[in-house]
CSV table of C-alpha atoms in Angstrom, one decimal:
chain,number,residue,atom,x,y,z
U,1,MET,CA,23.0,120.2,-114.3
U,2,GLU,CA,19.0,120.8,-114.9
U,3,LYS,CA,18.5,124.2,-116.7
U,4,THR,CA,16.6,127.1,-115.4
U,5,GLY,CA,16.1,130.6,-116.4
U,6,PRO,CA,13.7,132.2,-118.8
U,7,LEU,CA,15.2,130.8,-122.0
U,8,LYS,CA,15.0,127.2,-121.0
U,9,GLY,CA,13.7,125.0,-123.7
U,10,ILE,CA,15.4,127.2,-125.9
U,11,ARG,CA,17.8,125.6,-128.4
U,12,VAL,CA,20.7,127.7,-129.9
U,13,VAL,CA,22.9,126.2,-132.5
U,14,ASP,CA,25.8,128.4,-132.1
U,15,LEU,CA,28.7,129.0,-134.9
U,16,THR,CA,30.4,132.0,-133.5
U,17,ALA,CA,33.8,132.3,-132.3
U,18,MET,CA,36.2,134.5,-130.3
U,19,VAL,CA,34.2,136.7,-128.1
U,20,MET,CA,31.2,138.9,-129.3
U,21,GLY,CA,29.1,135.8,-130.5
U,22,PRO,CA,30.1,133.5,-127.6
U,23,TYR,CA,29.4,136.6,-125.2
U,24,SER,CA,26.0,136.8,-126.5
U,25,THR,CA,25.4,133.1,-126.3
U,26,GLN,CA,27.2,132.6,-123.0
U,27,ILE,CA,24.3,134.8,-121.5
U,28,MET,CA,21.8,133.0,-123.3
U,29,ALA,CA,23.2,129.8,-121.9
U,30,ASP,CA,23.3,131.5,-118.3
U,31,MET,CA,19.6,132.1,-119.1
U,32,GLY,CA,18.7,128.5,-119.5
U,33,ALA,CA,19.1,128.0,-123.3
U,34,ASP,CA,20.8,124.8,-124.3
U,35,VAL,CA,23.4,126.3,-126.3
U,36,ILE,CA,25.4,123.8,-128.9
U,37,LYS,CA,29.2,125.3,-129.7
U,38,ILE,CA,29.6,123.8,-133.2
U,39,GLU,CA,33.8,124.1,-133.8
U,40,PRO,CA,36.1,122.9,-136.4
U,41,PRO,CA,38.6,120.3,-135.7
U,42,ASN,CA,41.1,122.8,-134.5
U,43,GLY,CA,38.6,124.2,-132.1
U,44,ASP,CA,37.6,128.1,-131.6
U,45,GLN,CA,40.7,129.8,-131.1
U,46,THR,CA,39.8,131.7,-128.2
U,47,ARG,CA,40.6,128.5,-126.5
U,48,TYR,CA,44.3,129.2,-126.8
U,49,VAL,CA,44.7,133.5,-126.2
U,50,SER,CA,45.8,132.7,-122.6
U,51,THR,CA,46.8,129.9,-120.2
U,52,GLY,CA,44.6,127.7,-118.1
U,53,ARG,CA,44.9,124.6,-116.2
U,54,ASP,CA,44.1,122.3,-118.9
U,55,PRO,CA,45.4,122.7,-122.4
U,56,GLY,CA,42.3,124.6,-124.7
U,57,LEU,CA,40.8,125.7,-121.8
U,58,CYS,CA,42.0,129.1,-121.0
U,59,GLY,CA,40.2,131.7,-118.9
U,60,VAL,CA,38.7,133.8,-121.3
U,61,PHE,CA,37.2,131.0,-123.1
U,62,ILE,CA,35.4,128.9,-120.2
U,63,ASN,CA,34.1,132.2,-119.1
U,64,VAL,CA,32.5,133.3,-122.3
U,65,ASN,CA,31.8,129.6,-123.2
U,66,ARG,CA,30.4,128.3,-119.8
U,67,GLY,CA,27.3,126.2,-119.6
U,68,LYS,CA,27.6,125.2,-123.6
U,69,ARG,CA,27.9,121.7,-125.1
U,70,SER,CA,30.7,121.3,-127.6
U,71,VAL,CA,30.4,119.4,-130.9
U,72,VAL,CA,33.5,119.2,-133.6
U,73,LEU,CA,32.2,119.1,-137.0
U,74,ASP,CA,34.4,119.2,-140.4
U,75,LEU,CA,31.6,121.4,-142.6
U,76,THR,CA,33.7,120.9,-145.4
U,77,THR,CA,32.5,117.3,-145.3
U,78,GLU,CA,29.2,115.5,-146.1
U,79,HIS,CA,29.3,114.4,-142.8
U,80,GLY,CA,29.6,117.7,-141.1
U,81,LYS,CA,27.0,119.1,-143.3
U,82,THR,CA,24.5,116.5,-142.5
U,83,ALA,CA,25.1,116.4,-138.6
U,84,LEU,CA,24.6,120.1,-138.8
U,85,THR,CA,21.5,119.8,-140.8
U,86,GLU,CA,19.9,117.5,-138.4
U,87,LEU,CA,20.8,119.6,-136.0
U,88,ILE,CA,19.2,122.8,-136.9
U,89,LYS,CA,15.7,121.2,-137.4
U,90,THR,CA,15.7,121.0,-133.8
U,91,ALA,CA,17.1,124.3,-133.0
U,92,ASP,CA,15.1,127.5,-132.2
U,93,VAL,CA,18.0,129.7,-133.2
U,94,PHE,CA,20.9,129.9,-135.7
U,95,ILE,CA,23.8,132.0,-135.0
U,96,HIS,CA,27.3,132.5,-136.7
U,97,SER,CA,30.1,134.9,-136.9
U,98,MET,CA,31.6,134.3,-140.2
U,99,ARG,CA,31.5,136.4,-143.1
U,100,ALA,CA,28.4,135.8,-145.5
U,101,LYS,CA,30.2,134.4,-148.5
U,102,ALA,CA,31.9,131.5,-146.2
U,103,VAL,CA,28.7,130.7,-144.5
U,104,ALA,CA,27.0,130.6,-147.9
U,105,LYS,CA,29.8,128.5,-149.6
U,106,LEU,CA,29.3,125.7,-146.7
U,107,GLY,CA,25.6,125.8,-147.7
U,108,PHE,CA,24.2,127.4,-144.7
U,109,CYS,CA,23.2,130.9,-145.4
U,110,TYR,CA,19.7,132.3,-144.2
U,111,ASP,CA,17.4,131.0,-147.5
U,112,ARG,CA,18.9,127.4,-146.7
U,113,VAL,CA,18.7,127.1,-143.1
U,114,LYS,CA,15.2,128.4,-143.3
U,115,ALA,CA,14.4,125.6,-145.8
U,116,ILE,CA,15.6,123.3,-142.9
U,117,LYS,CA,13.7,124.8,-140.1
U,118,SER,CA,11.0,127.7,-141.2
U,119,ASP,CA,10.6,129.3,-138.1
U,120,ILE,CA,14.6,129.8,-137.4
U,121,VAL,CA,15.8,132.8,-135.8
U,122,TYR,CA,19.0,133.2,-137.6
U,123,THR,CA,21.7,135.7,-136.5
U,124,ASN,CA,24.1,137.0,-138.5
U,125,CYS,CA,27.2,138.5,-136.4
U,126,TYR,CA,29.4,140.5,-138.6
U,127,GLY,CA,32.0,143.3,-138.5
U,128,TYR,CA,30.1,145.4,-140.9
U,129,GLY,CA,26.8,145.1,-142.4
U,130,ARG,CA,26.4,143.4,-145.8
U,131,ALA,CA,24.9,146.3,-147.6
U,132,GLY,CA,27.6,148.7,-147.4
U,133,PRO,CA,31.3,148.9,-149.0
U,134,TYR,CA,32.7,147.7,-146.0
U,135,ALA,CA,30.9,144.4,-145.8
U,136,ASP,CA,34.2,142.1,-146.8
U,137,ARG,CA,36.7,143.5,-144.4
U,138,PRO,CA,38.0,141.6,-141.5
U,139,ALA,CA,37.2,143.4,-137.9
U,140,TYR,CA,38.9,142.9,-134.5
U,141,ASP,CA,37.9,144.5,-131.4
U,142,ASP,CA,41.0,147.0,-131.6
U,143,THR,CA,40.1,148.2,-135.5
U,144,ILE,CA,36.2,148.8,-134.5
U,145,GLN,CA,37.5,150.7,-131.5
U,146,ALA,CA,39.5,153.2,-133.9
U,147,GLU,CA,36.9,153.0,-136.8
U,148,CYS,CA,34.3,154.3,-134.5
U,149,ALA,CA,35.7,157.0,-132.9
U,150,LEU,CA,36.4,155.4,-129.5
U,151,ASN,CA,40.3,156.2,-129.7
U,152,ALA,CA,39.5,159.7,-131.0
U,153,ALA,CA,37.6,160.1,-127.7
U,154,GLN,CA,40.7,159.0,-125.8
U,155,PHE,CA,42.8,161.3,-127.7
U,156,GLU,CA,40.9,164.2,-127.0
U,157,LEU,CA,40.8,163.1,-123.1
U,158,THR,CA,44.2,162.3,-122.4
U,159,GLY,CA,46.2,163.8,-125.5
U,160,GLU,CA,47.4,160.0,-126.6
U,161,ALA,CA,45.4,157.7,-129.2
U,162,ASN,CA,44.5,155.1,-126.6
U,163,PHE,CA,42.5,151.5,-126.7
U,164,VAL,CA,40.2,151.4,-123.9
U,165,GLY,CA,41.1,148.4,-121.2
U,166,THR,CA,39.0,146.1,-122.0
U,167,ILE,CA,37.4,144.5,-125.8
U,168,MET,CA,34.7,147.1,-125.7
U,169,ALA,CA,33.5,146.5,-129.2
U,170,ASP,CA,33.2,142.9,-128.8
U,171,LYS,CA,31.2,143.0,-125.4
U,172,VAL,CA,29.0,145.9,-126.7
U,173,ALA,CA,28.2,144.2,-130.0
U,174,GLY,CA,27.5,140.7,-128.1
U,175,LEU,CA,25.2,142.4,-125.9
U,176,THR,CA,23.3,143.9,-128.8
U,177,VAL,CA,23.2,140.3,-130.5
U,178,LEU,CA,21.7,138.8,-127.5
U,179,TYR,CA,19.1,141.6,-127.5
U,180,ALA,CA,18.4,141.5,-131.1
U,181,THR,CA,18.0,137.4,-131.0
U,182,VAL,CA,15.8,137.4,-128.2
U,183,MET,CA,13.8,140.3,-129.8
U,184,ALA,CA,13.3,137.8,-132.7
U,185,LEU,CA,12.6,135.2,-131.0
U,186,PHE,CA,9.2,137.3,-129.0
U,187,HIS,CA,8.2,138.1,-132.6
U,188,ARG,CA,8.3,134.4,-133.3
U,189,CYS,CA,6.4,134.0,-130.2
U,190,GLN,CA,3.4,136.3,-131.2
U,191,THR,CA,3.4,135.2,-134.7
U,192,GLY,CA,5.2,131.9,-135.8
U,193,GLU,CA,7.5,133.6,-137.8
U,194,GLY,CA,11.1,133.2,-137.7
U,195,GLN,CA,13.5,136.0,-139.1
U,196,GLU,CA,17.0,136.9,-140.3
U,197,VAL,CA,18.8,139.2,-138.0
U,198,GLU,CA,22.0,140.9,-139.2
U,199,VAL,CA,24.4,142.9,-136.2
U,200,GLY,CA,27.1,144.6,-137.6
U,201,MET,CA,30.2,145.5,-134.8
U,202,PHE,CA,30.7,148.8,-136.6
U,203,GLU,CA,27.3,149.9,-136.6
U,204,THR,CA,26.5,149.0,-133.1
U,205,MET,CA,29.6,150.5,-131.7
U,206,ALA,CA,28.7,153.8,-134.3
U,207,ALA,CA,25.6,153.9,-132.3
U,208,PHE,CA,26.9,153.6,-129.0
U,209,MET,CA,29.6,156.1,-129.5
U,210,LEU,CA,27.4,158.8,-131.2
U,211,ALA,CA,24.5,158.2,-128.2
U,212,GLU,CA,26.2,161.1,-126.5
U,213,HIS,CA,28.8,162.7,-128.8
U,214,ALA,CA,26.4,163.3,-132.1
U,215,ASP,CA,25.4,166.2,-129.8
U,216,LYS,CA,25.6,169.6,-131.6
U,217,ALA,CA,26.1,167.6,-134.7
U,218,ILE,CA,22.8,166.0,-134.7
U,219,PHE,CA,20.8,169.0,-135.8
U,220,ASP,CA,20.6,169.8,-139.7
U,221,PRO,CA,22.5,172.0,-140.2
U,222,PRO,CA,24.7,171.1,-137.4
U,223,LEU,CA,25.3,173.4,-134.3
U,224,GLY,CA,28.8,172.0,-134.1
U,225,GLY,CA,31.2,169.1,-133.8
U,226,ALA,CA,30.2,165.7,-133.0
U,227,TYR,CA,31.5,165.0,-129.6
U,228,TYR,CA,30.1,165.7,-125.9
U,229,HIS,CA,32.3,168.2,-124.3
U,230,ARG,CA,32.0,166.9,-120.8
U,231,ALA,CA,33.0,163.5,-122.1
U,232,VAL,CA,36.2,164.6,-123.1
U,233,ALA,CA,37.3,167.2,-121.1
U,234,LYS,CA,40.8,167.0,-120.4
U,235,ASN,CA,40.5,167.2,-116.6
U,236,ARG,CA,37.8,164.6,-116.4
U,237,ARG,CA,39.6,161.8,-114.8
U,238,PRO,CA,39.8,160.1,-111.0
U,239,TYR,CA,41.0,163.0,-108.6
U,240,LYS,CA,44.8,162.9,-107.0
U,241,THR,CA,44.1,163.0,-103.1
U,242,LYS,CA,46.7,163.0,-100.5
U,243,ASP,CA,47.3,159.3,-100.7
U,244,GLY,CA,46.0,158.0,-103.8
U,245,HIS,CA,43.1,158.7,-106.1
U,246,ILE,CA,39.1,159.0,-106.0
U,247,ALA,CA,36.4,158.9,-108.9
U,248,ALA,CA,33.8,161.6,-107.9
U,249,LEU,CA,30.9,163.5,-109.6
U,250,VAL,CA,30.1,166.6,-108.1
U,251,TYR,CA,27.8,167.5,-110.8
U,252,ASN,CA,24.2,168.1,-110.0
U,253,ASP,CA,23.1,171.2,-108.8
U,254,LYS,CA,21.9,169.5,-105.3
U,255,HIS,CA,25.5,167.6,-105.1
U,256,TRP,CA,27.3,170.8,-105.7
U,257,ALA,CA,25.3,172.7,-103.2
U,258,LEU,CA,26.2,170.2,-100.8
U,259,PHE,CA,29.7,169.9,-101.6
U,260,THR,CA,30.6,174.0,-101.5
U,261,GLN,CA,28.8,174.1,-98.4
U,262,ALA,CA,30.7,171.5,-96.5
U,263,VAL,CA,34.2,172.0,-98.3
U,264,LYS,CA,34.1,176.1,-98.6
U,265,PRO,CA,36.4,176.3,-101.7
U,266,ASN,CA,37.4,180.1,-102.3
U,267,TRP,CA,36.4,179.5,-105.9
U,268,ALA,CA,32.9,178.3,-105.5
U,269,THR,CA,31.3,181.6,-106.8
U,270,PRO,CA,27.5,182.2,-107.7
U,271,GLU,CA,28.5,182.0,-111.0
U,272,LEU,CA,28.8,178.1,-110.7
U,273,ALA,CA,25.7,177.5,-109.0
U,274,LYS,CA,24.0,176.4,-111.7
U,275,LEU,CA,24.5,173.6,-113.8
U,276,ALA,CA,23.8,175.2,-117.2
U,277,ASP,CA,26.6,177.7,-116.4
U,278,ARG,CA,28.8,174.7,-115.0
U,279,ALA,CA,28.8,172.8,-118.2
U,280,LYS,CA,30.1,175.5,-120.5
U,281,ARG,CA,33.1,175.6,-118.1
U,282,ILE,CA,33.0,171.9,-117.3
U,283,ASN,CA,37.0,171.6,-118.1
U,284,GLU,CA,37.8,174.4,-115.6
U,285,VAL,CA,35.2,173.3,-113.0
U,286,TYR,CA,37.0,170.0,-113.2
U,287,GLY,CA,40.3,171.4,-112.6
U,288,LEU,CA,39.4,173.7,-109.6
U,289,LEU,CA,37.9,170.6,-108.3
U,290,ALA,CA,41.2,168.6,-108.8
U,291,GLU,CA,43.0,171.3,-106.8
U,292,THR,CA,40.6,171.1,-104.0
U,293,PHE,CA,40.6,167.1,-104.0
U,294,LEU,CA,44.5,167.2,-102.9
U,295,GLU,CA,43.6,168.4,-99.8
U,296,ARG,CA,42.7,165.2,-98.3
U,297,SER,CA,43.3,161.6,-98.3
U,298,THR,CA,41.0,159.0,-100.4
U,299,ALA,CA,39.2,157.8,-97.0
U,300,GLN,CA,38.3,161.1,-95.6
U,301,TRP,CA,36.8,162.0,-99.0
U,302,LEU,CA,35.1,159.0,-99.1
U,303,ASP,CA,33.6,159.7,-95.6
U,304,LEU,CA,32.5,163.2,-96.4
U,305,LEU,CA,31.1,162.3,-99.8
U,306,THR,CA,29.1,159.2,-98.8
U,307,GLU,CA,27.8,161.2,-96.0
U,308,LEU,CA,26.9,164.1,-98.1
U,309,GLY,CA,25.3,161.4,-100.8
U,310,ILE,CA,27.4,162.4,-103.6
U,311,PRO,CA,28.8,159.5,-105.8
U,312,ALA,CA,32.2,158.2,-105.3
U,313,SER,CA,34.3,155.2,-105.3
U,314,PRO,CA,38.1,154.7,-104.6
U,315,LEU,CA,40.2,153.2,-107.8
U,316,ARG,CA,39.7,149.3,-107.8
U,317,SER,CA,41.7,146.8,-109.7
U,318,ALA,CA,40.0,143.8,-111.4
U,319,ASP,CA,41.5,141.6,-108.6
U,320,ASP,CA,39.8,143.5,-106.2
U,321,LEU,CA,36.3,142.8,-107.7
U,322,PHE,CA,36.9,139.1,-106.6
U,323,GLU,CA,37.1,140.5,-102.9
U,324,ASP,CA,34.2,143.0,-103.3
U,325,GLU,CA,32.1,143.2,-100.2
U,326,HIS,CA,29.0,144.0,-102.0
U,327,LEU,CA,29.5,141.3,-104.7
U,328,LYS,CA,30.2,138.9,-102.1
U,329,SER,CA,27.3,139.6,-100.1
U,330,ILE,CA,24.8,139.1,-103.1
U,331,GLY,CA,26.3,135.7,-104.3
U,332,PHE,CA,27.7,137.1,-107.5
U,333,PHE,CA,30.7,134.5,-107.9
U,334,GLU,CA,29.3,130.9,-108.3
U,335,ASN,CA,31.7,128.0,-107.7
U,336,ILE,CA,31.6,125.3,-110.2
U,337,GLU,CA,33.6,122.1,-110.0
U,338,THR,CA,35.0,120.5,-112.8
U,339,PRO,CA,37.6,117.7,-113.4
U,340,SER,CA,40.5,119.9,-113.0
U,341,GLY,CA,39.2,121.6,-110.3
U,342,LYS,CA,37.1,124.5,-108.9
U,343,ILE,CA,36.3,127.6,-111.0
U,344,ARG,CA,35.3,130.9,-109.6
U,345,PHE,CA,33.0,132.3,-112.3
U,346,PRO,CA,31.6,136.0,-112.2
U,347,GLY,CA,27.9,135.3,-112.3
U,348,VAL,CA,24.6,136.5,-113.5
U,349,PRO,CA,24.3,140.3,-113.2
U,350,THR,CA,20.5,140.2,-113.7
U,351,ASN,CA,17.9,138.6,-111.2
U,352,PHE,CA,14.4,137.1,-112.5
U,353,SER,CA,11.7,136.6,-109.4
U,354,GLN,CA,10.5,133.5,-111.6
U,355,THR,CA,12.7,132.2,-113.9
U,356,PRO,CA,16.4,133.1,-112.3
U,357,GLY,CA,19.7,131.9,-114.4
U,358,LYS,CA,23.0,131.0,-113.2
U,359,VAL,CA,25.9,129.5,-114.3
U,360,HIS,CA,25.0,126.2,-115.8
U,361,GLY,CA,28.4,124.5,-115.4
U,362,PRO,CA,31.9,124.8,-116.9
U,363,ALA,CA,33.0,125.3,-120.7
U,364,PRO,CA,33.3,122.1,-122.7
U,365,ALA,CA,36.5,120.7,-123.6
U,366,LEU,CA,36.8,120.8,-127.8
U,367,GLY,CA,34.1,118.3,-129.0
U,368,GLU,CA,33.6,117.0,-125.7
U,369,ASN,CA,29.7,116.2,-126.3
U,370,THR,CA,29.9,115.4,-130.2
U,371,ASP,CA,29.2,111.5,-129.6
U,372,GLU,CA,26.3,112.6,-126.8
U,373,ILE,CA,24.8,114.9,-129.5
U,374,LEU,CA,25.0,112.6,-132.5
U,375,ALA,CA,23.4,110.2,-130.3
U,376,GLU,CA,20.6,112.2,-129.5
U,377,LEU,CA,20.5,113.0,-133.5
U,378,ASN,CA,20.3,109.2,-134.3
U,379,LEU,CA,23.1,109.8,-136.5
U,380,ASN,CA,26.4,107.2,-136.3
U,381,PHE,CA,29.2,107.9,-138.6
């Protein structure tokens, strides 16, 4: 399949596994980059975390590794090291998710890779940055959710120390890896200079959580604790209706006035007319709204709130997204034929007028492209 997209012509040597790194390189592949996934003989373990039509090609793996080429290299052998060295000579980006000591032991730390390709963009995907005392700790999405205060925020909101229902730390860190790598490529475009990039999952999620939760604690001295009270108000949740639930945000002054004028609840006093006053009593406000939303059905509320221009949505499942009329109308899902049948991929969420990306084929079987790429490098082991 011919490559299209703003990263067409960029070659990425990808030594990442699981989700954080592969999610970032999946987007690079969607945007036209030639992503060559280097796997050990037993493969990326994400191949086996769920089931699929073919062994080693479960749904999670094929979604975050679509459009890539797979090469099996045993980097503990001289043949493996030689092949990777030759591949680096052709690359623009080298990205890995090994611990610093492990990648150095193999002989592919930044200084060694830079000696092979002087203008390489070299991206490290770590659990924790190398400069701090946590550097050598193992890290997974669940542990980082706990460490970055995400679970504490859930506890404040729900009364239970819950994980969120998605691997948020992996994916937010993956997006950070993407933008950091592309920024380094932009710098290289301007100057000809490569560089080393480091992204820590913990640091990424600390920044992500503190964007709003730093709030009063951002001042020196602090004006209060590090939490954004609206986000963790115990009554902040989808509202129950007569027959289900609805998510609605009757928040700014315009929407508040429209809602109270249309519904006329008996609690809509002048003391709650301004956002600054409601913000101080936000948990109480959510509770009052919750009582009112019980009075009508979900469909009735959706009709009214849509008419008033107030943000509202029914609760949908992930299965519902595959049938969503908006996603269908914009062609969000891309059907790709594979040897074992059709795959319906969630597509590219961005649109470029001149260089649009797309799903550039399915995920590769383990080592599917080894012979092809070794031949490109004129290697015959």
